[in-house]
Amino acid sequence: MNQKTKGLLGMILSFTLLLTGCSAPPVNTDSSKDKLNIVATTTMLADLTAVIGGERVTVNGLMGPGIDPHLYQASAGDVSLMQKADVVVYNGLHLEGKMGEIFENLSSQGPAVICIEKGLDESMLLAWENDNSIHDPHIWFDVSLWKDAAKTVAKGLAESDPTGKADYEANLDAYLKELDETDAYIRSRAAELPESQRVLVTAHDAFQYFGKAYGFEVRGLQGISTDAEAGTADVSDLANFIVERQIKAIFVESSVPPKTIEALQAAVKAKGFDVSIGGELYSDSLGDAESEADTYVLTVKANIDTIVDALK
């Protein structure tokens, strides 16, 4: 790269930082040179990679709890962190919708790239709304698909660090057993509700995989991406649905402002029916440390507890 090109790149990165207003992402201070330096985009992937990598890796997550990956724009600090990493892990399926070009360029700049999308069976993926050529990215809500994600991460880490292959495989085996137990827990709690009460209404359409896997009818006020705004007709239609089905509770999401669900609750009340807000679900990120839902397993268990307790 010549000096002119370097200067131009520096200007672009500085301009990006000014546009996003984002501070530098949190950095793991473990400076061990013997460990793989990994950057993962979402909180779910940072947790998964830390579990599979164990003592052989340090993991930096770009997005913290409550951050919406659909709208996230990488800062200059994010780009630099990814360029310096040994491995970058991202979801794909357009979840990190504003970072696609960055991922396309990364593999030619040094770090190995693990894309969860590439390890999934396409026949198991749901369509993005009515477009069968694009898939819903919220695969972590079906534990069986998250097991596939875990296998993809283990395979990718072993390729970047062949001497650690046995460790990654052992960590994977233990985690798959924990995920089986988690899946059984979700099914057991869902079974506490009669089928007629298994209707989940949320702020955006993130829970279709959950609905398919665990027998819930799912309605989201916004589309699959929070990039799409809900209109007054959307609110009115969903309010009519809630009144007709006598649904007891609707749910806000940790990574989506509550105003749309509050507007829906008001629209239902205007039609002569009261629906409660049943609690906050973790949709596009895990909880923080204070929430006691700061791992994938704790998050999905917290979600099913909130849903079932509110709809009973």
Short mmCIF file of C-alpha atoms in Angstrom, two decimals:
data_model
loop_
_atom_site.label_atom_id
_atom_site.label_comp_id
_atom_site.label_asym_id
_atom_site.label_seq_id
_atom_site.Cartn_x
_atom_site.Cartn_y
_atom_site.Cartn_z
CA MET A 1 0.00 0.00 0.00
CA ASN A 2 1.56 3.36 -1.02
CA GLN A 3 1.56 6.46 1.18
CA LYS A 4 -1.21 8.13 -0.80
CA THR A 5 -3.48 5.10 -0.33
CA LYS A 6 -2.63 4.88 3.39
CA GLY A 7 -3.48 8.55 3.83
CA LEU A 8 -6.79 8.15 2.05
CA LEU A 9 -7.66 5.09 4.19
CA GLY A 10 -6.86 7.05 7.34
CA MET A 11 -9.18 9.88 6.25
CA ILE A 12 -12.00 7.39 5.56
CA LEU A 13 -11.60 5.73 8.95
CA SER A 14 -11.56 9.09 10.76
CA PHE A 15 -14.65 10.21 8.87
CA THR A 16 -16.41 6.95 9.77
CA LEU A 17 -15.62 7.50 13.45
CA LEU A 18 -17.08 11.00 13.32
CA LEU A 19 -20.22 9.73 11.59
CA THR A 20 -20.92 6.90 14.00
CA GLY A 21 -19.98 8.74 17.17
CA CYS A 22 -19.05 5.32 18.59
CA SER A 23 -16.37 4.96 21.19
CA ALA A 24 -13.68 2.31 20.84
CA PRO A 25 -15.02 -1.17 21.63
CA PRO A 26 -14.13 -2.86 24.90
CA VAL A 27 -10.79 -4.61 24.70
CA ASN A 28 -9.81 -7.70 26.64
CA THR A 29 -6.61 -6.76 28.47
CA ASP A 30 -5.19 -10.30 28.44
CA SER A 31 -1.98 -9.79 26.49
CA SER A 32 -0.90 -13.43 26.34
CA LYS A 33 0.88 -14.03 23.05
CA ASP A 34 0.09 -17.74 23.21
CA LYS A 35 -3.64 -17.26 22.87
CA LEU A 36 -5.70 -16.68 19.77
CA ASN A 37 -6.89 -13.08 19.61
CA ILE A 38 -10.53 -13.27 18.52
CA VAL A 39 -13.10 -10.60 17.71
CA ALA A 40 -16.79 -11.61 17.67
CA THR A 41 -19.55 -9.27 16.56
CA THR A 42 -22.54 -9.99 18.82
CA THR A 43 -22.80 -10.89 22.50
CA MET A 44 -24.12 -14.34 21.56
CA LEU A 45 -21.09 -15.07 19.40
CA ALA A 46 -18.63 -13.66 21.95
CA ASP A 47 -20.09 -16.01 24.57
CA LEU A 48 -20.08 -19.01 22.21
CA THR A 49 -16.50 -18.41 21.11
CA ALA A 50 -15.28 -18.00 24.69
CA VAL A 51 -16.94 -21.30 25.68
CA ILE A 52 -15.49 -23.27 22.76
CA GLY A 53 -12.09 -21.54 22.85
CA GLY A 54 -11.65 -21.87 26.60
CA GLU A 55 -8.18 -21.08 27.93
CA ARG A 56 -6.66 -20.97 24.45
CA VAL A 57 -8.36 -17.73 23.34
CA THR A 58 -9.08 -14.14 24.30
CA VAL A 59 -12.36 -12.80 22.93
CA ASN A 60 -13.32 -9.18 22.29
CA GLY A 61 -16.98 -8.50 21.51
CA LEU A 62 -17.79 -5.54 19.29
CA MET A 63 -21.38 -5.08 20.45
CA GLY A 64 -22.32 -4.91 24.11
CA PRO A 65 -25.60 -5.94 25.79
CA GLY A 66 -28.63 -4.12 24.40
CA ILE A 67 -26.95 -3.17 21.12
CA ASP A 68 -29.00 -3.74 17.96
CA PRO A 69 -26.83 -5.54 15.36
CA HIS A 70 -29.21 -4.64 12.52
CA LEU A 71 -28.35 -0.95 12.91
CA TYR A 72 -24.77 -1.23 14.20
CA GLN A 73 -22.15 0.70 12.24
CA ALA A 74 -18.52 -0.25 12.75
CA SER A 75 -16.29 2.53 14.03
CA ALA A 76 -12.66 3.06 13.00
CA GLY A 77 -11.72 1.36 16.28
CA ASP A 78 -13.82 -1.68 15.38
CA VAL A 79 -12.17 -1.99 11.96
CA SER A 80 -8.70 -1.71 13.47
CA LEU A 81 -9.54 -4.31 16.14
CA MET A 82 -10.74 -6.77 13.49
CA GLN A 83 -7.72 -6.17 11.25
CA LYS A 84 -5.36 -6.98 14.16
CA ALA A 85 -7.26 -10.13 15.25
CA ASP A 86 -6.23 -13.71 14.50
CA VAL A 87 -9.86 -14.71 13.96
CA VAL A 88 -13.08 -12.75 13.38
CA VAL A 89 -16.44 -14.44 14.08
CA TYR A 90 -19.71 -13.09 12.68
CA ASN A 91 -23.26 -14.35 12.19
CA GLY A 92 -23.96 -13.49 8.54
CA LEU A 93 -27.47 -13.81 7.01
CA HIS A 94 -27.44 -9.99 6.94
CA LEU A 95 -27.69 -9.74 10.74
CA GLU A 96 -24.78 -7.29 10.83
CA GLY A 97 -26.42 -5.52 7.91
CA LYS A 98 -24.18 -2.47 7.79
CA MET A 99 -20.88 -4.38 8.01
CA GLY A 100 -21.08 -6.64 4.94
CA GLU A 101 -18.37 -4.87 2.94
CA ILE A 102 -16.00 -4.96 5.91
CA PHE A 103 -16.34 -8.75 6.22
CA GLU A 104 -15.79 -9.18 2.48
CA ASN A 105 -12.47 -7.35 2.74
CA LEU A 106 -11.22 -8.87 6.01
CA SER A 107 -10.06 -12.26 4.81
CA SER A 108 -7.62 -10.62 2.40
CA GLN A 109 -6.22 -8.44 5.20
CA GLY A 110 -4.92 -11.12 7.58
CA PRO A 111 -7.43 -12.54 10.08
CA ALA A 112 -9.19 -15.85 9.55
CA VAL A 113 -12.95 -15.40 9.30
CA ILE A 114 -15.61 -17.71 10.77
CA CYS A 115 -19.06 -17.03 9.33
CA ILE A 116 -21.79 -18.95 11.18
CA GLU A 117 -24.08 -18.80 8.15
CA LYS A 118 -21.73 -21.02 6.15
CA GLY A 119 -22.06 -23.90 8.64
CA LEU A 120 -25.87 -24.02 8.57
CA ASP A 121 -28.09 -26.36 6.57
CA GLU A 122 -29.95 -23.98 4.23
CA SER A 123 -33.04 -26.20 4.32
CA MET A 124 -33.38 -25.39 8.03
CA LEU A 125 -33.41 -21.63 7.49
CA LEU A 126 -36.55 -19.51 7.43
CA ALA A 127 -37.29 -16.95 4.75
CA TRP A 128 -36.84 -13.23 5.37
CA GLU A 129 -40.50 -12.20 5.49
CA ASN A 130 -41.85 -13.00 1.99
CA ASP A 131 -38.48 -13.17 0.21
CA ASN A 132 -37.31 -16.79 -0.06
CA SER A 133 -33.95 -15.70 -1.49
CA ILE A 134 -32.94 -14.12 1.86
CA HIS A 135 -33.02 -15.84 5.25
CA ASP A 136 -34.02 -14.78 8.75
CA PRO A 137 -30.76 -14.31 10.71
CA HIS A 138 -32.08 -14.97 14.26
CA ILE A 139 -30.98 -18.61 14.30
CA TRP A 140 -29.87 -18.62 17.98
CA PHE A 141 -33.50 -18.90 19.14
CA ASP A 142 -33.57 -22.53 17.98
CA VAL A 143 -31.09 -24.36 20.21
CA SER A 144 -30.56 -27.07 17.58
CA LEU A 145 -29.26 -24.42 15.15
CA TRP A 146 -27.07 -22.94 17.87
CA LYS A 147 -25.49 -26.38 18.23
CA ASP A 148 -24.57 -26.15 14.54
CA ALA A 149 -23.07 -22.71 15.21
CA ALA A 150 -20.97 -24.20 18.02
CA LYS A 151 -19.66 -26.88 15.66
CA THR A 152 -18.73 -24.23 13.10
CA VAL A 153 -16.79 -22.24 15.69
CA ALA A 154 -14.95 -25.34 16.95
CA LYS A 155 -13.96 -26.30 13.40
CA GLY A 156 -12.79 -22.77 12.59
CA LEU A 157 -10.70 -22.45 15.75
CA ALA A 158 -9.06 -25.82 15.11
CA GLU A 159 -8.11 -24.68 11.60
CA SER A 160 -6.47 -21.53 12.99
CA ASP A 161 -4.85 -23.35 15.94
CA PRO A 162 -4.33 -27.04 15.00
CA THR A 163 -2.45 -27.85 18.22
CA GLY A 164 -5.56 -26.94 20.21
CA LYS A 165 -7.94 -29.15 18.22
CA ALA A 166 -8.45 -31.69 21.03
CA ASP A 167 -9.24 -28.91 23.51
CA TYR A 168 -11.78 -27.30 21.17
CA GLU A 169 -13.46 -30.65 20.52
CA ALA A 170 -13.65 -31.44 24.25
CA ASN A 171 -15.15 -28.02 24.96
CA LEU A 172 -17.62 -28.52 22.10
CA ASP A 173 -18.75 -31.92 23.41
CA ALA A 174 -19.38 -30.52 26.89
CA TYR A 175 -21.26 -27.52 25.49
CA LEU A 176 -23.46 -29.63 23.21
CA LYS A 177 -24.59 -31.59 26.27
CA GLU A 178 -25.41 -28.32 28.07
CA LEU A 179 -27.36 -27.16 25.02
CA ASP A 180 -29.34 -30.42 24.97
CA GLU A 181 -30.29 -29.82 28.62
CA THR A 182 -31.23 -26.21 27.74
CA ASP A 183 -33.42 -27.37 24.85
CA ALA A 184 -35.20 -29.83 27.15
CA TYR A 185 -35.78 -27.05 29.72
CA ILE A 186 -37.37 -24.78 27.11
CA ARG A 187 -39.66 -27.58 25.87
CA SER A 188 -40.68 -28.46 29.42
CA ARG A 189 -41.62 -24.87 30.25
CA ALA A 190 -43.43 -24.35 26.91
CA ALA A 191 -45.52 -27.45 27.64
CA GLU A 192 -46.96 -25.66 30.67
CA LEU A 193 -49.06 -23.58 28.27
CA PRO A 194 -52.00 -24.96 26.27
CA GLU A 195 -51.42 -24.60 22.53
CA SER A 196 -54.10 -21.89 22.29
CA GLN A 197 -52.08 -19.68 24.67
CA ARG A 198 -48.77 -20.08 22.85
CA VAL A 199 -48.93 -16.76 21.02
CA LEU A 200 -45.88 -14.49 21.25
CA VAL A 201 -46.22 -10.80 20.31
CA THR A 202 -42.98 -8.80 20.34
CA ALA A 203 -41.50 -5.55 19.07
CA HIS A 204 -39.81 -6.99 15.98
CA ASP A 205 -40.02 -10.24 14.11
CA ALA A 206 -37.03 -11.94 15.75
CA PHE A 207 -38.63 -15.05 17.23
CA GLN A 208 -39.76 -17.07 14.21
CA TYR A 209 -37.12 -19.77 14.81
CA PHE A 210 -38.22 -19.95 18.45
CA GLY A 211 -41.83 -20.30 17.38
CA LYS A 212 -41.10 -23.06 14.90
CA ALA A 213 -38.91 -25.03 17.31
CA TYR A 214 -41.10 -24.76 20.40
CA GLY A 215 -44.66 -24.50 19.05
CA PHE A 216 -45.49 -20.79 19.37
CA GLU A 217 -47.38 -18.58 16.95
CA VAL A 218 -45.23 -15.44 16.62
CA ARG A 219 -46.23 -11.90 15.64
CA GLY A 220 -43.74 -9.01 15.47
CA LEU A 221 -44.75 -5.36 15.20
CA GLN A 222 -41.73 -4.43 13.08
CA GLY A 223 -40.19 -6.61 10.40
CA ILE A 224 -37.26 -9.00 10.77
CA SER A 225 -34.86 -6.05 10.77
CA THR A 226 -35.42 -3.12 13.12
CA ASP A 227 -34.45 -0.96 10.13
CA ALA A 228 -38.14 -1.10 9.16
CA GLU A 229 -40.54 1.17 11.07
CA ALA A 230 -44.01 -0.01 12.10
CA GLY A 231 -46.83 2.08 10.62
CA THR A 232 -50.21 2.94 12.14
CA ALA A 233 -51.85 0.23 10.01
CA ASP A 234 -49.42 -2.35 11.45
CA VAL A 235 -50.28 -1.28 15.00
CA SER A 236 -54.03 -1.37 14.31
CA ASP A 237 -53.92 -4.79 12.63
CA LEU A 238 -51.92 -6.33 15.45
CA ALA A 239 -54.20 -4.71 18.06
CA ASN A 240 -57.21 -6.33 16.36
CA PHE A 241 -55.41 -9.69 16.43
CA ILE A 242 -54.70 -9.37 20.18
CA VAL A 243 -58.31 -8.46 20.97
CA GLU A 244 -59.68 -11.28 18.81
CA ARG A 245 -57.39 -13.87 20.40
CA GLN A 246 -57.71 -12.42 23.94
CA ILE A 247 -53.93 -12.49 24.37
CA LYS A 248 -52.89 -11.77 27.95
CA ALA A 249 -49.42 -10.28 27.43
CA ILE A 250 -47.08 -8.72 24.87
CA PHE A 251 -43.32 -8.23 25.25
CA VAL A 252 -40.71 -5.52 24.89
CA GLU A 253 -37.19 -6.39 23.75
CA SER A 254 -33.88 -5.46 25.34
CA SER A 255 -32.38 -4.15 22.09
CA VAL A 256 -35.45 -2.29 20.79
CA PRO A 257 -36.94 0.91 22.31
CA PRO A 258 -40.21 0.05 24.17
CA LYS A 259 -42.26 2.85 22.58
CA THR A 260 -43.70 0.68 19.78
CA ILE A 261 -44.96 -2.00 22.14
CA GLU A 262 -46.34 0.69 24.46
CA ALA A 263 -48.18 2.20 21.46
CA LEU A 264 -49.58 -1.24 20.67
CA GLN A 265 -50.76 -1.68 24.27
CA ALA A 266 -52.53 1.71 24.05
CA ALA A 267 -54.15 0.73 20.73
CA VAL A 268 -55.48 -2.47 22.29
CA LYS A 269 -56.89 -0.54 25.26
CA ALA A 270 -58.64 1.86 22.84
CA LYS A 271 -60.46 -1.16 21.44
CA GLY A 272 -61.78 -2.07 24.91
CA PHE A 273 -59.34 -4.84 25.89
CA ASP A 274 -56.43 -4.77 28.33
CA VAL A 275 -53.18 -6.51 27.45
CA SER A 276 -50.25 -6.39 29.86
CA ILE A 277 -46.58 -5.96 29.03
CA GLY A 278 -45.29 -9.32 30.14
CA GLY A 279 -41.68 -8.33 30.54
CA GLU A 280 -38.50 -7.79 28.57
CA LEU A 281 -37.14 -10.45 26.23
CA TYR A 282 -33.52 -10.66 25.12
CA SER A 283 -33.72 -10.60 21.35
CA ASP A 284 -30.58 -9.49 19.51
CA SER A 285 -28.19 -9.51 22.45
CA LEU A 286 -27.59 -11.29 25.75
CA GLY A 287 -28.27 -9.63 29.08
CA ASP A 288 -25.62 -7.77 31.06
CA ALA A 289 -23.87 -9.12 34.17
CA GLU A 290 -26.43 -7.56 36.54
CA SER A 291 -29.32 -9.27 34.72
CA GLU A 292 -27.97 -12.74 35.53
CA ALA A 293 -28.61 -13.55 31.85
CA ASP A 294 -25.17 -12.78 30.47
CA THR A 295 -24.61 -16.13 28.77
CA TYR A 296 -26.52 -17.73 25.91
CA VAL A 297 -27.90 -20.50 28.13
CA LEU A 298 -29.03 -18.08 30.85
CA THR A 299 -30.57 -15.76 28.26
CA VAL A 300 -32.73 -18.34 26.49
CA LYS A 301 -33.85 -19.78 29.84
CA ALA A 302 -34.76 -16.27 31.06
CA ASN A 303 -36.77 -15.68 27.88
CA ILE A 304 -38.87 -18.84 28.16
CA ASP A 305 -39.47 -18.16 31.88
CA THR A 306 -40.68 -14.61 31.09
CA ILE A 307 -42.92 -15.79 28.25
CA VAL A 308 -44.57 -18.70 30.06
CA ASP A 309 -45.04 -16.86 33.36
CA ALA A 310 -46.74 -13.92 31.58
CA LEU A 311 -49.00 -15.96 29.29
CA LYS A 312 -50.28 -18.40 31.94
#
